[in-house]
Short mmCIF file of C-alpha atoms and ligand atoms in Angstrom, two decimals:
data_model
loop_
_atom_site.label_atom_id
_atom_site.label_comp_id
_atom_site.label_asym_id
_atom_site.label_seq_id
_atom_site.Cartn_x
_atom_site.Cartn_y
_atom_site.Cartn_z
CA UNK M 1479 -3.60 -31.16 -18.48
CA UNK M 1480 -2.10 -27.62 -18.08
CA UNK M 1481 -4.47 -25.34 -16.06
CA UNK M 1482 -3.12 -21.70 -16.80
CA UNK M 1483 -5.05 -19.57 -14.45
CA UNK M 1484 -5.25 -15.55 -15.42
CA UNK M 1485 -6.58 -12.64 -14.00
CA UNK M 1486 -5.71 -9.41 -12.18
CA UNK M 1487 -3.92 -9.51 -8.73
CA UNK M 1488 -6.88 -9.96 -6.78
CA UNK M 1489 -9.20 -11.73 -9.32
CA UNK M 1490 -8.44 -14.98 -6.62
CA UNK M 1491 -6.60 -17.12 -8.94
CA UNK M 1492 -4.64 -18.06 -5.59
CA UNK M 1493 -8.33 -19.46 -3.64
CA UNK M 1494 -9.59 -20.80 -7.17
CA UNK M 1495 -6.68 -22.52 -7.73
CA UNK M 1496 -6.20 -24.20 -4.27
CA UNK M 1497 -9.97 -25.34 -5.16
CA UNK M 1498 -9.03 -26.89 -8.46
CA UNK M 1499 -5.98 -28.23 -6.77
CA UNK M 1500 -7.81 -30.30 -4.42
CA UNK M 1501 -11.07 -31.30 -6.78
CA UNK M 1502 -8.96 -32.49 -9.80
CA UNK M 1503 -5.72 -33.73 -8.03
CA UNK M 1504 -3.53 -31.37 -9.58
CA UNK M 1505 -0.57 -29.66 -7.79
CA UNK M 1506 -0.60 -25.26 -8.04
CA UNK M 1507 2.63 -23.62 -8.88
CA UNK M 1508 2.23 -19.98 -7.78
CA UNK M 1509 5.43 -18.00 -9.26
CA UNK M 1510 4.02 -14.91 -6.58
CA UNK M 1511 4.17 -17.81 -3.41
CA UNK M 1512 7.86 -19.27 -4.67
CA UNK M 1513 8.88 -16.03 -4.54
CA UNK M 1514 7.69 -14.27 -1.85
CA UNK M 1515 9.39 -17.41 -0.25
CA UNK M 1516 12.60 -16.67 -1.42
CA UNK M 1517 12.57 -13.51 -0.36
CA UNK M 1518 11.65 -14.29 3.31
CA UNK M 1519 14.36 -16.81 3.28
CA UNK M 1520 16.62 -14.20 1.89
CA UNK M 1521 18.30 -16.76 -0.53
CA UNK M 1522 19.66 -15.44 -3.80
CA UNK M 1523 16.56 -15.53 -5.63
CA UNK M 1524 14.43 -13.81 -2.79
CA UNK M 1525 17.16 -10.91 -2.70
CA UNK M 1526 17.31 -10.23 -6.62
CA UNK M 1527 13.68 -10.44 -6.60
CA UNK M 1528 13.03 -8.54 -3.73
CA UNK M 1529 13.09 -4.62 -4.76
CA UNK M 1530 10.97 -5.80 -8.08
CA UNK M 1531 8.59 -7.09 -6.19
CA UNK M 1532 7.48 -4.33 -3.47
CA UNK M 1533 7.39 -1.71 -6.62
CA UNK M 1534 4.97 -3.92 -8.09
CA UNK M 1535 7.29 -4.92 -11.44
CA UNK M 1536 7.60 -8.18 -13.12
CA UNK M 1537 10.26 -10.29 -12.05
CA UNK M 1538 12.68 -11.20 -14.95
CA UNK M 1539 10.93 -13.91 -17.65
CA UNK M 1540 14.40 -16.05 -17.58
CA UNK M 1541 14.35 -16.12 -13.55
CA UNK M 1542 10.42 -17.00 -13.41
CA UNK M 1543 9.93 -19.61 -16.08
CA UNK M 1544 13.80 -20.89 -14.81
CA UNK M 1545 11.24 -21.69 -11.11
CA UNK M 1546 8.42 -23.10 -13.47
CA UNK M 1547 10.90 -25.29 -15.55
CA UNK M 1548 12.02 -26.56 -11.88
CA UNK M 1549 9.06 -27.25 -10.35
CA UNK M 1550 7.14 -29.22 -13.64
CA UNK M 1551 10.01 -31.72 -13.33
CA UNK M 1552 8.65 -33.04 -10.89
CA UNK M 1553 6.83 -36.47 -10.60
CA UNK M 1554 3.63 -35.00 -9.34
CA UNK M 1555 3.61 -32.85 -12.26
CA UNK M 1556 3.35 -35.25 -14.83
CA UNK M 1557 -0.38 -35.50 -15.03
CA UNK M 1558 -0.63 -31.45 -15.40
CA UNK M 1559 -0.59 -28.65 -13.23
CA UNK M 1560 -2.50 -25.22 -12.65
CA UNK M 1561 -0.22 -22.23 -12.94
CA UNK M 1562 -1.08 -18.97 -11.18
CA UNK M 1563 0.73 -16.07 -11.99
CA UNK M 1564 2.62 -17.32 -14.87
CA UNK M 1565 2.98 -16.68 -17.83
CA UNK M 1566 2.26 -13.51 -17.31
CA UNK M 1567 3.36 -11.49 -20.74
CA UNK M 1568 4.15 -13.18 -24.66
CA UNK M 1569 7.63 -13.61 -23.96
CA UNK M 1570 7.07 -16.19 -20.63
CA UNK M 1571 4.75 -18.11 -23.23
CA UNK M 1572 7.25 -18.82 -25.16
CA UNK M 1573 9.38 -19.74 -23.08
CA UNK M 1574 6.54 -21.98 -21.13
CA UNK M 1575 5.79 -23.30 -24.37
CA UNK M 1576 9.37 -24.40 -24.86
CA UNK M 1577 9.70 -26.14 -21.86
CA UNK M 1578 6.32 -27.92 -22.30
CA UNK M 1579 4.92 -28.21 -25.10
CA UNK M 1580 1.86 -29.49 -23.70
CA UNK M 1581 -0.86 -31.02 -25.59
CA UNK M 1582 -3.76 -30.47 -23.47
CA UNK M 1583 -4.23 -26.81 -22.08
CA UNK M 1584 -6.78 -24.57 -20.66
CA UNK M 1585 -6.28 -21.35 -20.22
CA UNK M 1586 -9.30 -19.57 -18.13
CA UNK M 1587 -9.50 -15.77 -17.33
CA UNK M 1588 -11.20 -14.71 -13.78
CA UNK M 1589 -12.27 -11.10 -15.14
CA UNK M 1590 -12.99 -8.95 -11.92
CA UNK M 1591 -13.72 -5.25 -12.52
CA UNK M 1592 -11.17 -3.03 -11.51
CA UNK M 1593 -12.93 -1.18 -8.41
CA UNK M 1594 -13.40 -4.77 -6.62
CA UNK M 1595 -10.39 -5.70 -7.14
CA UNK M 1596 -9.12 -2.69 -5.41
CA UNK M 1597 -11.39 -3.16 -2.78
CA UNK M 1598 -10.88 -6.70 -2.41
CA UNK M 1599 -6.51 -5.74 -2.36
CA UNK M 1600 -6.48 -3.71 -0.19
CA UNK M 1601 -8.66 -4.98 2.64
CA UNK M 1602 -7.13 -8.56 2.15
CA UNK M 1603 -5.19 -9.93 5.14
CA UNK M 1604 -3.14 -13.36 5.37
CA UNK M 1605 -2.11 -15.28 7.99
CA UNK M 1606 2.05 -14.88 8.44
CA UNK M 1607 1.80 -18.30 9.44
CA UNK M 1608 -0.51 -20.54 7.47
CA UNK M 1609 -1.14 -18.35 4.41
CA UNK M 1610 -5.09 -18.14 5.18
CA UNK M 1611 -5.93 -14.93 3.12
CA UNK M 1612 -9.04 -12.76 4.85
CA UNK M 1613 -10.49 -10.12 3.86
CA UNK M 1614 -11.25 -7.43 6.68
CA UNK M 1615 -14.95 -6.18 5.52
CA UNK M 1616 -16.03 -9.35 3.93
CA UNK M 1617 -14.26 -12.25 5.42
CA UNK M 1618 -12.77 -10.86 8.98
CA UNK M 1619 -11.11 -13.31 11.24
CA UNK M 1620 -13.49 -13.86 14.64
CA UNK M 1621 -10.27 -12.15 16.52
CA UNK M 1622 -8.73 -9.22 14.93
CA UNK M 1623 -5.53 -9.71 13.57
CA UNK M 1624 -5.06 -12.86 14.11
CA UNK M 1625 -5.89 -16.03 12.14
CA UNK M 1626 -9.01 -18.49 12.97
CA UNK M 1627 -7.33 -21.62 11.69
CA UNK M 1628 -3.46 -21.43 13.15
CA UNK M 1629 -3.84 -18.18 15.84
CA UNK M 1630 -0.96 -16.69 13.52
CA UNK M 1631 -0.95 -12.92 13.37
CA UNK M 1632 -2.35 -11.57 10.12
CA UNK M 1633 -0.07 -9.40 7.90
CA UNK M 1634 -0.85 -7.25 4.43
CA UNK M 1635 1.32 -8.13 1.65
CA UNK M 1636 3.97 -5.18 1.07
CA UNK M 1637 2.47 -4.89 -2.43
CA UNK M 1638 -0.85 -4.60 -1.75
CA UNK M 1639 -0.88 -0.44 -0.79
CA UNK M 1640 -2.79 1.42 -3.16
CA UNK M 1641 0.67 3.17 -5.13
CA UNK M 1642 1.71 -0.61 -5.88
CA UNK M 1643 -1.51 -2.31 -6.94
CA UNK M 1644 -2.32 0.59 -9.18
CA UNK M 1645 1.52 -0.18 -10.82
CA UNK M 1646 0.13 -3.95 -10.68
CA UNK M 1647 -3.04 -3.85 -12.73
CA UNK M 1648 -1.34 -1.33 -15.41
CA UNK M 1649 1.06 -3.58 -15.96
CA UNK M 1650 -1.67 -6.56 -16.03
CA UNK M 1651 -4.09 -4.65 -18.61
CA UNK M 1652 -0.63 -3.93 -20.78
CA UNK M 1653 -0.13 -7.83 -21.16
CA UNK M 1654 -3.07 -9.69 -20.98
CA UNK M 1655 -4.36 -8.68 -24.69
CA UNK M 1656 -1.70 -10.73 -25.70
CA UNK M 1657 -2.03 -13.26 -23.83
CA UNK M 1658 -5.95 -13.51 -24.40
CA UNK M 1659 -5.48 -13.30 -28.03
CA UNK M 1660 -2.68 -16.05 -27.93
CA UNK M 1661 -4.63 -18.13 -26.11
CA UNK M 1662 -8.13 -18.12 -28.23
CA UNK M 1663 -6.02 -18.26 -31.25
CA UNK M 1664 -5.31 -21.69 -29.68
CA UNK M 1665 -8.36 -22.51 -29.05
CA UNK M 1666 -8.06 -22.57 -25.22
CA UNK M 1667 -9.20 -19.90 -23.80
CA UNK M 1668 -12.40 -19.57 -21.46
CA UNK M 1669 -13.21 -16.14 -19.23
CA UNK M 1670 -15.71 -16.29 -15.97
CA UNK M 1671 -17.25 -14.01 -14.14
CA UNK M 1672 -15.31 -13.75 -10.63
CA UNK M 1673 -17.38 -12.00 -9.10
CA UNK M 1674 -20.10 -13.49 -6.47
CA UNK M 1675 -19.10 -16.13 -3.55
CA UNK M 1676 -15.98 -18.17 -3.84
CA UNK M 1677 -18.06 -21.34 -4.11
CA UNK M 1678 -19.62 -19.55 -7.23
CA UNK M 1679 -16.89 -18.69 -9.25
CA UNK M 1680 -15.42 -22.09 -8.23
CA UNK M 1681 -18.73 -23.64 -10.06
CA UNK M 1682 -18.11 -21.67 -12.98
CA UNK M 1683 -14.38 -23.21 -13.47
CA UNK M 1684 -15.28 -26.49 -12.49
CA UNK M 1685 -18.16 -27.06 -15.39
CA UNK M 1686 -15.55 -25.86 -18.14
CA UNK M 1687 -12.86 -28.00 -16.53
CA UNK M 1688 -15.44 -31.20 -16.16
CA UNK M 1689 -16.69 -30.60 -20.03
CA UNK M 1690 -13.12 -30.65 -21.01
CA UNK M 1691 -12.67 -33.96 -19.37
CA UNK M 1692 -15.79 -35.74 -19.56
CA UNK M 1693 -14.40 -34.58 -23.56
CA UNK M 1694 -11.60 -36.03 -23.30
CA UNK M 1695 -12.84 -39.68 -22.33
P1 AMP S 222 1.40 -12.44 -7.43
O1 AMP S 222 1.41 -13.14 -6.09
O2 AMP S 222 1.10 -13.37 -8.57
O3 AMP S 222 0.55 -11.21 -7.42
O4 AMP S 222 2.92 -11.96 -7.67
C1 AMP S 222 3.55 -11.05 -6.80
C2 AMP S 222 4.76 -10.46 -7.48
O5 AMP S 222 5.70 -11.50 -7.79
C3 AMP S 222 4.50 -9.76 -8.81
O6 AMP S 222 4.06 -8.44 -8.65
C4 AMP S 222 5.88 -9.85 -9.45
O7 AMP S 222 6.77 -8.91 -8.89
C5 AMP S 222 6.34 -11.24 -9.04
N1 AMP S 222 5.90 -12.27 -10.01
C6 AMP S 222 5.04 -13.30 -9.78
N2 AMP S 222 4.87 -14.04 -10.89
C7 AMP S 222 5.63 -13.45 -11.84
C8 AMP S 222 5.87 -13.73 -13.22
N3 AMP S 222 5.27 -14.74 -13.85
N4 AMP S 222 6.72 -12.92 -13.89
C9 AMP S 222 7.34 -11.90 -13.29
N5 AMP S 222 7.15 -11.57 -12.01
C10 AMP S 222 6.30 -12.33 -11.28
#
């Protein structure tokens, strides 16, 4: 089964889908992790990526779904996967769809009002070393600046300043009507409240994802 996770930056896709990644045995491709990656490694990738990134901007389609069409080659792919971040606009459907036509698919939306996710962006923190995201009013590490888990200092994403995440979220509201309407046309679609504790939006996925199985046998 394809898991396609959607939301705004923020609308924690990446915490949701480390949850479903570890209750239903499915590995997470985030296109946002691979390549911030690339860029700290400064490989080709990282460096044509790079500038697109800190202004906020999609990455080209070919160059993202080109990472996707990569990564669902591999064996531990072929019982499904949960993407997060991608596709991200008609065009990377296509081209998703083209490189997988996949049967079974479930697309689910975490719909966060704007204002939180503001909040939530620009108080988030994560650890340079581990990738533990905090946030600093509602999650804070016991030690400031530094991470509970690994002791690795804690760093804010170059895109999450308040110029970029307000290019961010335009450019999310311009594409996801598409994608939505693509999506229930097919059938697939599902949209949950993200708002309350992590463990609570996590409930809400994992009854449509369970109904869809328990369907399935
Ligand atoms: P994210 O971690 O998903 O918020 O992604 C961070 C940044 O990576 C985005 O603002 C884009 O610049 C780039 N990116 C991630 N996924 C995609 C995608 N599917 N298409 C284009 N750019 C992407």
């Amino acid at each position: 089964m394809r898991i396609i996770l959607l939301g705004p930056p923020g609308s924690g896709k990446g915490t949701q889908g480390e949850m479903i990644e570890r209750k239903f045995n499915l590995p997470r491709i985030a296109t946002g992790d691979i390549l911030r990656e690339a860029v700290k490694l400064k490989t080709p990738l990282g460096l044509a990526a790079e500038a697109q990134i800190k202004a906020g901007h999609l990455v080209s389609d070919e160059i993202v779904a080109s990472l996707v069409a990569e990564r669902i080659k591999q064996s531990d792919c072929l019982q499904g996967y949960i993407l997060d971040g991608f596709p991200r606009n008609l065009n990377q459907i296509k081209l998703l769809e083209k490189m997988d036509n996949c049967q079974e698919e479930i697309a689910i939306e975490i719909y966060v009002p704007e204002e939180t996710v503001i909040k939530r962006l620009v108080n988030r923190r994560i650890c340079s070393s581990c990738g533990t995201v905090y946030n600093i009013i509602t999650s804070p590490p016991q030690r400031f600046e530094f991470c509970d888990f690994c002791g690795g200092q804690l760093i804010q994403r170059e895109d999450d300043n308040a110029e970029v995440i307000r290019e961010r979220l335009r450019i999310y509201e311009t594409e996801i009507k598409d994608i939505r309407e693509h999506y229930c046309r097919k059938g697939v679609f599902y949209k949950i409240n993200g708002e309350g504790s992590v463990d609570e939006v996590f409930k809400r996925i994992e009854i449509i994802l369970e109904s869809k199985i328990k369907k399935k046998v």
